mmCIF file of C-alpha atoms and ligand atoms in Angstrom:
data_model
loop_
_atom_site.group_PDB
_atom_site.id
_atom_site.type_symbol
_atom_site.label_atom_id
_atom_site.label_comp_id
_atom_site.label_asym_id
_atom_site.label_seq_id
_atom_site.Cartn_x
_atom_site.Cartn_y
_atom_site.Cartn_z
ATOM 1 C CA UNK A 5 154.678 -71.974 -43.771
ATOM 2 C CA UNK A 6 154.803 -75.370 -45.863
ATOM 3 C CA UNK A 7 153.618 -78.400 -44.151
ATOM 4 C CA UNK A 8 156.277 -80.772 -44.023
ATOM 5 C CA UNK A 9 155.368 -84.551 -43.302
ATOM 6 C CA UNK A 10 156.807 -87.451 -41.919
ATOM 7 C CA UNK A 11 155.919 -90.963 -42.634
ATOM 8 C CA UNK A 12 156.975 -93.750 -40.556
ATOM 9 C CA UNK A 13 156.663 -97.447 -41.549
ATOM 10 C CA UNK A 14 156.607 -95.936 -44.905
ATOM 11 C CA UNK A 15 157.160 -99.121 -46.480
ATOM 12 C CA UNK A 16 153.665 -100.950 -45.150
ATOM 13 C CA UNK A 17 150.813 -102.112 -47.001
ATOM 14 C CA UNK A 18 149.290 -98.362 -46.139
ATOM 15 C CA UNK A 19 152.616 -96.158 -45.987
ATOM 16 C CA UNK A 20 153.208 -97.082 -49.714
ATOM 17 C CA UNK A 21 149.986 -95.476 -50.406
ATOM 18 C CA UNK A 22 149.474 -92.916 -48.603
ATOM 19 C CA UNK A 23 152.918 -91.437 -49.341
ATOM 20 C CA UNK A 24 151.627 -91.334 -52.891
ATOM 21 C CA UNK A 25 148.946 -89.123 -51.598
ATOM 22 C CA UNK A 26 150.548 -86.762 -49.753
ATOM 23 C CA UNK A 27 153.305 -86.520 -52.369
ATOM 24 C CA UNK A 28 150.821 -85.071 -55.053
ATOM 25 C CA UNK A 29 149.404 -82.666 -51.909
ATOM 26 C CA UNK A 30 152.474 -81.282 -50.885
ATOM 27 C CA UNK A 31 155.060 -81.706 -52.968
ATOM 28 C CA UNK A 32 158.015 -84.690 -52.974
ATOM 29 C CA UNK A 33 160.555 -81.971 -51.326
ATOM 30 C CA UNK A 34 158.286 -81.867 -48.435
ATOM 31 C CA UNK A 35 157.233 -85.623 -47.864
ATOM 32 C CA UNK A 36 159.741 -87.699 -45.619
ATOM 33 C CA UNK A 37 159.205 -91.679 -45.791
ATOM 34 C CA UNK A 38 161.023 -93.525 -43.687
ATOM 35 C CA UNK A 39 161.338 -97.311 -42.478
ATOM 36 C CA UNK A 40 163.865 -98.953 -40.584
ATOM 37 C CA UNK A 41 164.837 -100.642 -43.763
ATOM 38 C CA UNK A 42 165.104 -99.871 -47.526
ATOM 39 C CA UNK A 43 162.229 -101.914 -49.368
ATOM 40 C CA UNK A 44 163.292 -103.894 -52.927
ATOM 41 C CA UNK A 45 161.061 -101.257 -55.010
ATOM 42 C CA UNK A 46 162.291 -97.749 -53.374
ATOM 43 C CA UNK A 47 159.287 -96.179 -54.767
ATOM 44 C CA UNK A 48 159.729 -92.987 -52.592
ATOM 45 C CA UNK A 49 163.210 -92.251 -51.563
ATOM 46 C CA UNK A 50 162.683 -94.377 -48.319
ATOM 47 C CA UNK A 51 164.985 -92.549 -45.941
ATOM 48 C CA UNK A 52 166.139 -94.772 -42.459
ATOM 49 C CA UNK A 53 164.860 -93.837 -39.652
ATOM 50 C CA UNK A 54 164.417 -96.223 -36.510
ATOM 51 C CA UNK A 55 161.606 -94.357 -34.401
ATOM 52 C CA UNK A 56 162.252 -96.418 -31.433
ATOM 53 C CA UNK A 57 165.975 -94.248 -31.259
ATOM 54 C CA UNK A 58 164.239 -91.252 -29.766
ATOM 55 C CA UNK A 59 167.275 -89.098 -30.083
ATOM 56 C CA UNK A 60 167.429 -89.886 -33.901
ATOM 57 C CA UNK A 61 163.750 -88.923 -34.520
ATOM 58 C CA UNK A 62 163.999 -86.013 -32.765
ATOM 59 C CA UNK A 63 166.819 -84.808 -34.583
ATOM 60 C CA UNK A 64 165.065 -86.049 -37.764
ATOM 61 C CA UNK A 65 161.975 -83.904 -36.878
ATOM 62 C CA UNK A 66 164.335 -81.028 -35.894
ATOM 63 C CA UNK A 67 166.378 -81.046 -38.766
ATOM 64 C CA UNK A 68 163.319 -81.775 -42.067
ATOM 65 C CA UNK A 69 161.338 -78.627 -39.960
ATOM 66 C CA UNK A 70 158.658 -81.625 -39.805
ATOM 67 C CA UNK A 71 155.211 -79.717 -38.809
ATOM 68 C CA UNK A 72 152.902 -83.544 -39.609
ATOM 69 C CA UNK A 73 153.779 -87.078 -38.157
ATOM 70 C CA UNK A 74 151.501 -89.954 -39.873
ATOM 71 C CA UNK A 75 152.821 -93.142 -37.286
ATOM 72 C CA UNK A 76 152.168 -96.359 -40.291
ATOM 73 C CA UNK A 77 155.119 -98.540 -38.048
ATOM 74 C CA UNK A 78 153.465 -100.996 -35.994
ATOM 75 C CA UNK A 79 153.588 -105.098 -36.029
ATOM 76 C CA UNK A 80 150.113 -106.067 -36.758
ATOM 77 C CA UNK A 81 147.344 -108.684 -35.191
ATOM 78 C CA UNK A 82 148.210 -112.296 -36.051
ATOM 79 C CA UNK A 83 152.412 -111.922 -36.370
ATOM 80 C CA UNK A 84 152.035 -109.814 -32.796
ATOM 81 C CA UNK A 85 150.883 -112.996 -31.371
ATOM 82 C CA UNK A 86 153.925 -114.869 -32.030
ATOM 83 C CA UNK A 87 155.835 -112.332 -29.879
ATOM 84 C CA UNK A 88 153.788 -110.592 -27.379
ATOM 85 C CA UNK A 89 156.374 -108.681 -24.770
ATOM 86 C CA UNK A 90 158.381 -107.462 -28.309
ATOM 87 C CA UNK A 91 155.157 -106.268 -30.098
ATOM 88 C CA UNK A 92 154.266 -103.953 -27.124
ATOM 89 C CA UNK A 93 157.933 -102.685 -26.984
ATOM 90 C CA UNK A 94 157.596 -101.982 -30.705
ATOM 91 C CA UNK A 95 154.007 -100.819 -31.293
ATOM 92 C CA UNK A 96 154.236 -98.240 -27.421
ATOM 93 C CA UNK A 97 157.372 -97.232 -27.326
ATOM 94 C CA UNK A 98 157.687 -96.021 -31.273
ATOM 95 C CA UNK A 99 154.155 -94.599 -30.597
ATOM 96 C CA UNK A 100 155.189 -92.729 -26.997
ATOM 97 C CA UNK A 101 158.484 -90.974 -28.937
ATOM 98 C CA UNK A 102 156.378 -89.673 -31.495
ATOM 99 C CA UNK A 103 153.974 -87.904 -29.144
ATOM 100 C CA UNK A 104 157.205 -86.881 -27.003
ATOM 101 C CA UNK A 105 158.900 -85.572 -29.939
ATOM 102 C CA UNK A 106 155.861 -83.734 -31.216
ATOM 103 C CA UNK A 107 154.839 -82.258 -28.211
ATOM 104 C CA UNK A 108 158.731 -80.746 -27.572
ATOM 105 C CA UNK A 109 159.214 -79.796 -31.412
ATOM 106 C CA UNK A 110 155.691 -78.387 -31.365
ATOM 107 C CA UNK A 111 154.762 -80.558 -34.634
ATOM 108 C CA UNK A 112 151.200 -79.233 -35.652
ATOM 109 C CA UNK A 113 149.723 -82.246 -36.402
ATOM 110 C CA UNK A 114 149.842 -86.236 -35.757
ATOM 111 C CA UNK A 115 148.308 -89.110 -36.972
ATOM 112 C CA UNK A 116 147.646 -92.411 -35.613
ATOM 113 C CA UNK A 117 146.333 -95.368 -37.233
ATOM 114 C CA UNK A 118 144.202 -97.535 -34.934
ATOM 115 C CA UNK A 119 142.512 -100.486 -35.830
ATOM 116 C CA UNK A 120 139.384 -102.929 -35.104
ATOM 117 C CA UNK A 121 141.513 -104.557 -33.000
ATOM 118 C CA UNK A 122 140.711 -102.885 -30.201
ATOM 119 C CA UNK A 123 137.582 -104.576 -29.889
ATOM 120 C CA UNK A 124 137.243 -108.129 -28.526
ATOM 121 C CA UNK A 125 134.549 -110.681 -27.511
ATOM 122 C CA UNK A 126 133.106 -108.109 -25.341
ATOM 123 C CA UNK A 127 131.746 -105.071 -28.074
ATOM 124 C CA UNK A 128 128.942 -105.781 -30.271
ATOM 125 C CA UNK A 129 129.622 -107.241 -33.251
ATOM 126 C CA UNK A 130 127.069 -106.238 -35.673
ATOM 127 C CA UNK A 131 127.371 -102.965 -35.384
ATOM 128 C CA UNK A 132 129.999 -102.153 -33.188
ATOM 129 C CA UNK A 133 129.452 -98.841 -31.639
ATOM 130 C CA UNK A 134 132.063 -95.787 -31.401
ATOM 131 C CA UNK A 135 131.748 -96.162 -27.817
ATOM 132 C CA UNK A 136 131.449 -99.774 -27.136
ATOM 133 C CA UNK A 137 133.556 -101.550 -24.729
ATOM 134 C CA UNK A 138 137.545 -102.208 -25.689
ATOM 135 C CA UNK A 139 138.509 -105.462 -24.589
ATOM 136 C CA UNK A 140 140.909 -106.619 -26.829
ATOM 137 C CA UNK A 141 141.993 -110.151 -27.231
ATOM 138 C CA UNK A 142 145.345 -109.646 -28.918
ATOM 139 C CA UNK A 143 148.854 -107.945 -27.976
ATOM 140 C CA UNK A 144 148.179 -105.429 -30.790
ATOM 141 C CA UNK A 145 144.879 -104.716 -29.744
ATOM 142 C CA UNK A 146 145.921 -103.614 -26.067
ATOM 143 C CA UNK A 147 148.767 -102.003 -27.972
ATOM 144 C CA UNK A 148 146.303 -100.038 -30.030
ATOM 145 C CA UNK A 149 143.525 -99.325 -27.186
ATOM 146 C CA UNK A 150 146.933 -97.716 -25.144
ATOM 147 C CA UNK A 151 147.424 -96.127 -27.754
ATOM 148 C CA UNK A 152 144.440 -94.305 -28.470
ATOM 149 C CA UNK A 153 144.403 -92.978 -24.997
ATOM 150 C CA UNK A 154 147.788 -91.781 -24.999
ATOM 151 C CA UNK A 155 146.692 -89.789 -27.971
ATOM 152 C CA UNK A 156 143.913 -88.407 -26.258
ATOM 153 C CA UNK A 157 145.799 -87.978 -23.395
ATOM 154 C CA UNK A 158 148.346 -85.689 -25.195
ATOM 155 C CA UNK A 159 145.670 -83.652 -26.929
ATOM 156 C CA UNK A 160 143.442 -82.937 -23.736
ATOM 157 C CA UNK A 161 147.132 -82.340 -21.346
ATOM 158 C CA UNK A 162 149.333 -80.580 -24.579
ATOM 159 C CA UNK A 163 146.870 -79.450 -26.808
ATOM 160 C CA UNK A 164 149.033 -81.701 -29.302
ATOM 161 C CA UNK A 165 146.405 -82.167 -32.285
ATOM 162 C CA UNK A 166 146.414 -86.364 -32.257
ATOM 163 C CA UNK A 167 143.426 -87.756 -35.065
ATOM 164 C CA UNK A 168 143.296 -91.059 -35.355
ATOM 165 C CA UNK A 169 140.982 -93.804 -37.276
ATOM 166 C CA UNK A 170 140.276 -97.560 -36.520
ATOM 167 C CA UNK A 171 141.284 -98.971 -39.843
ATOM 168 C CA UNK A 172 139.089 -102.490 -40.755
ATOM 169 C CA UNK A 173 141.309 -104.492 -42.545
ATOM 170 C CA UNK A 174 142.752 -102.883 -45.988
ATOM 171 C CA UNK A 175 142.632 -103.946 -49.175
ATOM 172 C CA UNK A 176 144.822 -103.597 -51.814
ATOM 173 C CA UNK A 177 146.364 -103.760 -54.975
ATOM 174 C CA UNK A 178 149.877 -102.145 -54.743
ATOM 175 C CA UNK A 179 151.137 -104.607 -51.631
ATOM 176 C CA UNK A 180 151.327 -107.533 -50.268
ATOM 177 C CA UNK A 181 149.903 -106.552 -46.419
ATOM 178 C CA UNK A 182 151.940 -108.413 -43.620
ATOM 179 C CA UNK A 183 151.509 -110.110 -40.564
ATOM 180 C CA UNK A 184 147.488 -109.288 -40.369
ATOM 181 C CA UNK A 185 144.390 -111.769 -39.673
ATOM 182 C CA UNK A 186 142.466 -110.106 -42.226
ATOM 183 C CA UNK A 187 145.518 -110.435 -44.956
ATOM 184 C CA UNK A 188 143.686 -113.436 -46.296
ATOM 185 C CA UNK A 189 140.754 -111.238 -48.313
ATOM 186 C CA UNK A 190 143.959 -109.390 -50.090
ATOM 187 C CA UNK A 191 145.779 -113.010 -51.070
ATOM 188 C CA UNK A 192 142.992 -114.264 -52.560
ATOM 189 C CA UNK A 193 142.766 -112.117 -55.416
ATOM 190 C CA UNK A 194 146.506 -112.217 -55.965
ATOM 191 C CA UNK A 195 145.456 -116.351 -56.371
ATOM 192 C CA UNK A 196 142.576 -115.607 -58.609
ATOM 193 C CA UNK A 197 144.741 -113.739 -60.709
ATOM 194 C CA UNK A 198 147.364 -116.274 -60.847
ATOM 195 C CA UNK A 199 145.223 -119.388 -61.434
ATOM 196 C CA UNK A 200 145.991 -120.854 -58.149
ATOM 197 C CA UNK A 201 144.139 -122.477 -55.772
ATOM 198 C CA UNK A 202 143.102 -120.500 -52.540
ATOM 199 C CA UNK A 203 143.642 -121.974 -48.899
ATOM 200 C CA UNK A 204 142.382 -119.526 -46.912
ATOM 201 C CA UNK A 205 143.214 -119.487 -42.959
ATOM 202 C CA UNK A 206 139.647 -118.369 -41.589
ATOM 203 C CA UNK A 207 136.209 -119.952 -41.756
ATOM 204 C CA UNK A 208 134.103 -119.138 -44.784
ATOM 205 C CA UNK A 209 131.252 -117.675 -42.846
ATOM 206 C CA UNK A 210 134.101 -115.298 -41.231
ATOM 207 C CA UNK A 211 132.600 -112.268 -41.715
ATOM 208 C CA UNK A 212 135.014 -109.117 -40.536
ATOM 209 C CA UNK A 213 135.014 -105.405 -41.472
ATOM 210 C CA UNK A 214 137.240 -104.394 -44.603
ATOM 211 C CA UNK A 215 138.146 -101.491 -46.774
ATOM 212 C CA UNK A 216 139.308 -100.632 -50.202
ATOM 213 C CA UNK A 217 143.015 -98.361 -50.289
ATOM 214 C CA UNK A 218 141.069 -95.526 -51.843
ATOM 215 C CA UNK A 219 138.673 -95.257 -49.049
ATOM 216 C CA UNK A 220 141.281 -95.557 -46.676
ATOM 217 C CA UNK A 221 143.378 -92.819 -47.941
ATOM 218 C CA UNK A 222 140.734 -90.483 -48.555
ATOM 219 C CA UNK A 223 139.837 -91.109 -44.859
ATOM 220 C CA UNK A 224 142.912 -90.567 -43.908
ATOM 221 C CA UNK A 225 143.313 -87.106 -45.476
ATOM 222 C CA UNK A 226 139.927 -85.980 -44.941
ATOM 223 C CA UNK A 227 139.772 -86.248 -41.148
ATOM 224 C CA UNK A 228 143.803 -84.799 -41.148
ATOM 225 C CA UNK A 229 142.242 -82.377 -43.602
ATOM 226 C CA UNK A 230 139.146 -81.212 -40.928
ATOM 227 C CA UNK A 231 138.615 -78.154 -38.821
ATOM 228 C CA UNK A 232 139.899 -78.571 -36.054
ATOM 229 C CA UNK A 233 136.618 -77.937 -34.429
ATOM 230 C CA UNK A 234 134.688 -80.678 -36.079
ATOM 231 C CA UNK A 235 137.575 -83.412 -34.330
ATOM 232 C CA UNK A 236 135.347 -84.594 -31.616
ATOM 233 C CA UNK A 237 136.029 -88.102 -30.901
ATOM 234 C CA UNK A 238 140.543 -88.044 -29.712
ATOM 235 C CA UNK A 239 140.837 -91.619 -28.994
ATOM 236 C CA UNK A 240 140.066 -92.849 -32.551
ATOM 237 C CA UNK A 241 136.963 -93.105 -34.846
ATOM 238 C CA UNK A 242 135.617 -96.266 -35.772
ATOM 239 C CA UNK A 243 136.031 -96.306 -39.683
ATOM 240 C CA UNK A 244 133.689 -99.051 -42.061
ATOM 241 C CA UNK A 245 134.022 -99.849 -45.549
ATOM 242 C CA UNK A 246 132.198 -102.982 -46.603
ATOM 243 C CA UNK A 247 131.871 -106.455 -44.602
ATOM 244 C CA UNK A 248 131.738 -109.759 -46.225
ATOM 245 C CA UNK A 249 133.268 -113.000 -45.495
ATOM 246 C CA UNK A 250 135.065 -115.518 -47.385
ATOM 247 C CA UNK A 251 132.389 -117.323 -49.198
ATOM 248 C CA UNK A 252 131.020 -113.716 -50.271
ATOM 249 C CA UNK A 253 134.548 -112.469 -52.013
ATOM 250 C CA UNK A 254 135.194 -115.781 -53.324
ATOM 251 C CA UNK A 255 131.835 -115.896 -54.971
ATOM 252 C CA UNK A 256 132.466 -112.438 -56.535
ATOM 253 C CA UNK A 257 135.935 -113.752 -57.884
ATOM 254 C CA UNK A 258 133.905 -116.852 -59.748
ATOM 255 C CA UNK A 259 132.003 -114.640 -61.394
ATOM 256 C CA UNK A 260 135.186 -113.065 -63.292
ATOM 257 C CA UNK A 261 136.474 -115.987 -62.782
ATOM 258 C CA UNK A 262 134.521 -119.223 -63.186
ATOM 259 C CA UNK A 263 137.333 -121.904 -62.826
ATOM 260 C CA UNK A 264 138.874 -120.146 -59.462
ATOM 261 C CA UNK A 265 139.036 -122.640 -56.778
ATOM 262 C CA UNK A 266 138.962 -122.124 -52.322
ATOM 263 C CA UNK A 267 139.798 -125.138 -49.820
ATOM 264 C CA UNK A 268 139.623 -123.833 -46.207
ATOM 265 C CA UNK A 269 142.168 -124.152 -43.425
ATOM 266 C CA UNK A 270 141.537 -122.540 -40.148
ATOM 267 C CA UNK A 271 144.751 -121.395 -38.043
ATOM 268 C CA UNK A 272 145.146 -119.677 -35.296
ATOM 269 C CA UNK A 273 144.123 -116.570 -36.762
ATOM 270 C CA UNK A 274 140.176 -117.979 -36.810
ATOM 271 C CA UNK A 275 139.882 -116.992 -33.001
ATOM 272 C CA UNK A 276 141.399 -113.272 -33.262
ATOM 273 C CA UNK A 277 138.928 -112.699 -36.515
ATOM 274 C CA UNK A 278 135.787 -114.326 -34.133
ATOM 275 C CA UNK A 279 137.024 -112.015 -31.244
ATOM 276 C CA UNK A 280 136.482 -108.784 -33.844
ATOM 277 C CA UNK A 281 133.271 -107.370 -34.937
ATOM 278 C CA UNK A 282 131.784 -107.904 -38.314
ATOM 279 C CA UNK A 283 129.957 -104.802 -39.185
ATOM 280 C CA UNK A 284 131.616 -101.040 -37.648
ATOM 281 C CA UNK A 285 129.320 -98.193 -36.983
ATOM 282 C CA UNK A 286 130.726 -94.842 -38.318
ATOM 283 C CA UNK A 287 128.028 -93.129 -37.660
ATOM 284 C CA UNK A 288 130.259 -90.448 -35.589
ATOM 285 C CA UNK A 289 132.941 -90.020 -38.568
ATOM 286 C CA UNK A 290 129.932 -89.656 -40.960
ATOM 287 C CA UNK A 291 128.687 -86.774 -38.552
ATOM 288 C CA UNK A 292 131.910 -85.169 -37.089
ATOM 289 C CA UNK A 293 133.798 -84.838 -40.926
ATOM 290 C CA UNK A 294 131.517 -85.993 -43.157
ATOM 291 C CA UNK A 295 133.163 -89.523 -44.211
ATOM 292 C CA UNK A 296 131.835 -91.440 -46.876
ATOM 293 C CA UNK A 297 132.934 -94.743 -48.095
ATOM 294 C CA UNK A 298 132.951 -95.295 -52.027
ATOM 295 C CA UNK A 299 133.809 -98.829 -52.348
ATOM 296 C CA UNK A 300 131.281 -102.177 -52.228
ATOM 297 C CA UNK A 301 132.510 -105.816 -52.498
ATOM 298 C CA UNK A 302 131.860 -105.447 -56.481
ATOM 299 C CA UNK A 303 133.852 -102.526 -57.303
ATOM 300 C CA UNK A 304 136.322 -103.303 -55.135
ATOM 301 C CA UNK A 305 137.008 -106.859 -56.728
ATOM 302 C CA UNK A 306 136.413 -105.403 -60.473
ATOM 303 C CA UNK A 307 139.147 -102.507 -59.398
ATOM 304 C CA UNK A 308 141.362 -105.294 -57.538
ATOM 305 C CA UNK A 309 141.319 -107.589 -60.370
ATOM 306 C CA UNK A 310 141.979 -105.069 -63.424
ATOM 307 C CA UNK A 311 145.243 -103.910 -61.346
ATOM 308 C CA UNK A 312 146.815 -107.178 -60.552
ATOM 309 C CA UNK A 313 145.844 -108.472 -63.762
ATOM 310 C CA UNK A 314 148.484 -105.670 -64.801
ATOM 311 C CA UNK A 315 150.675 -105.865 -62.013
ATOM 312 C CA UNK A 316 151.010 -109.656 -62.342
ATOM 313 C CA UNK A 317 151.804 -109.680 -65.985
ATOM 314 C CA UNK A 318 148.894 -111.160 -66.885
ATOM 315 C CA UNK A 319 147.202 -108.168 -69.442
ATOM 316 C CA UNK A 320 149.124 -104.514 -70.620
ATOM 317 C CA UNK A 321 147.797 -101.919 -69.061
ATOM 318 C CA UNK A 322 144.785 -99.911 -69.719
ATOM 319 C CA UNK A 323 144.081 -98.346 -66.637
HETATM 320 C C1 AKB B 650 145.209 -106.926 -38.941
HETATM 321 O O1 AKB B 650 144.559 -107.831 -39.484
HETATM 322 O O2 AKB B 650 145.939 -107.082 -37.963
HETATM 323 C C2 AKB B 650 145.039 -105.514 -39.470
HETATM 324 C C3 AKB B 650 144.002 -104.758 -38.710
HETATM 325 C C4 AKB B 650 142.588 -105.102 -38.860
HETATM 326 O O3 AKB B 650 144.337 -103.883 -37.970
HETATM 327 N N1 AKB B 650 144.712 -105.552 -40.858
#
């Protein structure tokens, strides 16, 4: 039988991607992505779907013959602080009706993006262990840590087959991420490319855990794609790409470009980035599936760059 996927929060800084990806695996006729609304650019055939209306998703899952869930919809770090009891509504109850409606409609597979965030002053920052202690400082980081043990808590009770990686913060060319604390390291080459002048919101010896879209992706479909026996870790694996902090991407942008200009204004989002760690140990991933990142700070920024410069206006295409 044909795998048949649904997306939700198809419309995020990830979704947008990864729908791409599992478009050219399994065929647009078999990839559903969904939001609650429908974005400016449909770039997919966004279908509606509101995953906190359990009935609806059900009857969405029922209907498509959906056999994969990938779970994108979530309110992220900094914007979750601005409404805390709303954010856990969102993030745990949109989570809790997929793994309801997967474990009734006997969906084969579910994924679950968690995040850094479920780290906090408490884990060690430099590396910060599979195991280490989850603390976290921020709504979406208890939302996250609940939700990696609900996951694991459906796979060991159900057998329902929940993966699930701790993103760093993604990077990327195609869109605008929203509502993150590490959102500033993706604005700052939209600036570059523009000519502006960068004010970023964290300290320039911030250093936090990143990682390009094409790692993130191939992650993504590389753990989905594993034996099932080699899934050891069902909370979620801890997932690195590169670290660097401000000072280090802005010096890589000078080099391309020389005139490109940073001032520095901390917010509120300084504390949640001090509360993360800087440096993740995937040590596990590497061992369980074989994970791999691709991506450094200077082939990320070259790759970055040559995109927007397209994307922007600013050069035709050549890529
Ligand atoms: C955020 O900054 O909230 C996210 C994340 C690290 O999960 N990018």
């Amino acid at each position: 039988m044909a795998e048949r996927i649904l997306i939700t929060g198809a419309n995020g800084q990830l979704g947008t991607v990864l729908a791409d990806a599992l478009i050219e695996k399994y065929g647009w006729e078999n990839v559903f992505a969904t939001d609650i609304r429908i974005p400016e650019i449909n770039r997919h055939a966004i279908s509606i779907l509101d995953v906190l209306d359990s009935q609806k998703l059900e009857e969405f899952v029922f209907d498509k013959q959906i056999t994969q869930i990938y779970h994108l919809a979530a309110i992220l770090s900094a914007k979750g602080e601005q409404e805390p009891l709303k954010t856990w509504d969102i993030n745990m109850q949109a989570w809790l009706n997929v793994l309801e409606t997967s474990r009734k409609l006997n969906v084969r597979k579910v994924f679950y993006p968690s995040s850094i965030a479920v780290f906090g002053d408490s884990a060690p920052k430099n590396p910060c262990t599979q195991t280490a202690q989850t603390e976290p400082t921020t709504v979406y980081g208890i939302s996250k840590v609940a939700g990696e043990n609900w996951a694991q808590y459906y796979h060991k009770r159900y057998g329902l087959d929940v993966r699930s990686l701790r993103y760093p913060g993604v990077i990327s060319y195609q869109s605008l991420p929203g509502g993150g604390t590490t959102d500033y390291a993706v604005e700052i080459y939209h600036a570059a490319v523009k000519g502006q002048v960068f004010e970023c919101f964290l300290e320039e010896n911030t250093t936090l855990p990143m990682i390009y879209i094409d790692d993130a992706i191939r992650a993504t479909l590389e753990l989905m794609d594993a034996p099932t026996e080699y899934i050891k870790i069902r909370t979620s694996y801890n997932l690195a790409g590169v670290s660097f902090d401000p000072s280090e991407i802005y010096e890589r942008i000078k080099a391309i470009y020389p005139e490109f200009q940073i001032t520095f204004k901390p917010d509120f989002r300084q504390k949640i980035a001090e509360s993360w760690p800087q440096v993740m140990d995937d040590s596990t991933a590497k061992a369980d599936w074989n994970w791999m990142p691709e991506y450094d700070l200077n082939k990320m920024t070259s790759v970055m760059i040559e995109h927007l410069k397209v994307m922007l206006g600013k050069e035709k295409s050549v890529i």
